[in-house]
C-alpha cells in the first residue's frame, strides 16, 4: 500500500515541509500518511502570500467571492467519498457519523456563510443633530485581514470549515493549521481550493504541531491579523499569551465539562437515548458531549441501569461497518489520557457501572485505541473526574432532589460550554435552560444546530461567539461613518 504524502499549500502551490512525521490509524496502528511539517520560513511565506492576495480578494464583488465558496462546497460534495475515507482514516470514527455529520457539514458551512454574506444588512442609525437637521451613521465592515485558523482533531473538517468559510466569505485571506493528529481532510480541502481556481494565497495550509512548530510560528507572527482557535483550554491560554504583545483579536472555542439534567417528568426513553448519544457520540470526543449527568431522585436508579445497559450493548467496531456505533479514540496517546481518568475514578471512589477498560477483539483492532463506553456513579462533586474534561466515552451520574439543586450542580464548573435539559414541563425547560451558565443549552435534544445561531462558551470554554452574524463580528471590523445631512 502506498503511503500518502500530505503537503503544505502555500501561495497556490503544494510544497514539501522541512521534515515529515507519521500519521497512524487509530483502528489498527498502521501507518497511513507522511505529513510534511512546515518550517518557520514557510509559515512566513504563507503569510506574505495571504497579504498579497488580500486586496483583490476583498475587492471582489460579494457574489463573485461567494461563488468561490459554493465551488468549495461543491468540490467537497463531488469528492465526498475521498473526504469520507480520509476523515475515517484519520479518526476511526464510524462511517454513519462521518457520512451524516462531518463531511456534509463541512460542505454546508461554505453554503451557509455564502448565503449569509449575500444577504447581510448593515447597521445604521439616523441621528438628530442640535441644528435641527440629521446625520446618517452606518457601520461599514471591513475584513480583519490575514486570519490564522487553528483546529483540533475531533471533528477535523467540520471545525476547520466552520472558521475558514466565514473568514473567506467576509473577505479575509486564511492560513489553516489543522491538528497534526488529523491532517488529511485539510489537505483535500486545499486540493479542492486549487481545483476550484481560488486565487493563489487566498487559502493556505501549513501542517505541523503547536509549540516550536507551525502553530506557534503562526500565532507569534507579528503580521497575523487575528487567530481563531478550537482546542483545549490550556492551548487557548498559550495562544493568548502568544498574541498578547501584538494585541491581536482571538476567537476561542475550548473545552467543556457539560451537564445533562434529567427531570422525573422527562420522556424516559427519549432521555435515555438522548443522553446515550450525548455521552458516547464520536467516542465522547465532541466538545459538547455530556460528562456529568444529574437525574431527579425518583428516576435515578432506573435511569442509571438503562444508561449502563445501553453502554454495555454498544456496538464497538470497525469504522466502515454501518452497524458500528462507536469507534476508537483518536490515538493511543489520547487513550492513555482517558485510561488515566478511568484509574483515577476508581481511586476517587467511583462505582464503575459499565465499562472501565479496553475491549478485546482478538484481531488487528487490538493494536488500535479502543476503550469501553463507561458509566460511573458515587463520586464526590469535588472529585477531579467531575471537574476535569476527560474527552472520552464516559460520564458520571448523580441524583438531585430539587430544581435549584440541579441548577447549582450543573453550574458548579469553571467551564461553560453546553448543557442539555430533559423535561416535559415546558416552563421548566425554558427556566432551567436559561439558568445554565453556558453558551449553548438544549431542551429535549442535543447537538441540534442551526448555523445562524451563536456558538461558543464562557469561562474555560472560550472567548466570543461564532455562527451567523456573530461570525461577521469576529471576522470583520467596523468603521463607523457619520454623514451630516
Ligand atoms: P489541542 O489544543 O491539543 O490542539 C488544537 C490545535 O492547536 C492543534 O492544531 C494543535 O497543533 C494546536 N496547538 C497546540 N499547541 C499550540 C500552541 N502552543 N500554539 C499554537 N497552536 C497550538 O486540542 P485537541 O486535543 O486537538 O482537541 C480537543 C480539545 O478541543 C478538547 O479540549 C475539546 O473540548 C476542544 N474542542 C472545543 C470545541 C468548541 O467548539 N468549544 C470544539 C471541539 C473541540
Coordinates of C-alpha atoms in Angstrom, one line a residue, residues 9 12 14 57 60 64-65 67-72 75 78 168 189-203:
X9 CA -0.3 24.5 0.3
X12 CA -1.3 28.2 -4.7
X14 CA 1.9 22.2 -2.9
X57 CA -10.0 39.1 -2.7
X60 CA -14.2 41.1 -5.3
X64 CA -18.1 36.5 -7.1
X65 CA -16.4 35.8 -3.7
X67 CA -19.4 31.8 -5.9
X68 CA -15.9 30.5 -4.9
X69 CA -17.4 29.4 -1.6
X70 CA -20.1 27.5 -3.4
X71 CA -17.5 26.0 -5.6
X72 CA -15.6 24.8 -2.5
X75 CA -15.9 20.3 -4.6
X78 CA -18.1 15.8 -5.5
X168 CA -13.3 33.9 3.3
X189 CA -9.7 20.9 1.1
X190 CA -6.5 22.6 -0.3
X191 CA -6.8 20.3 -3.3
X192 CA -10.5 21.3 -3.8
X193 CA -9.5 25.0 -3.5
X194 CA -6.8 24.5 -6.1
X195 CA -9.2 22.7 -8.4
X196 CA -11.8 25.5 -7.9
X197 CA -9.3 28.1 -9.1
X198 CA -9.3 30.0 -5.8
X199 CA -6.7 32.8 -6.4
X200 CA -3.2 31.9 -5.1
X201 CA -2.6 33.0 -1.5
X202 CA -6.3 33.3 -0.5
X203 CA -6.3 29.9 1.3

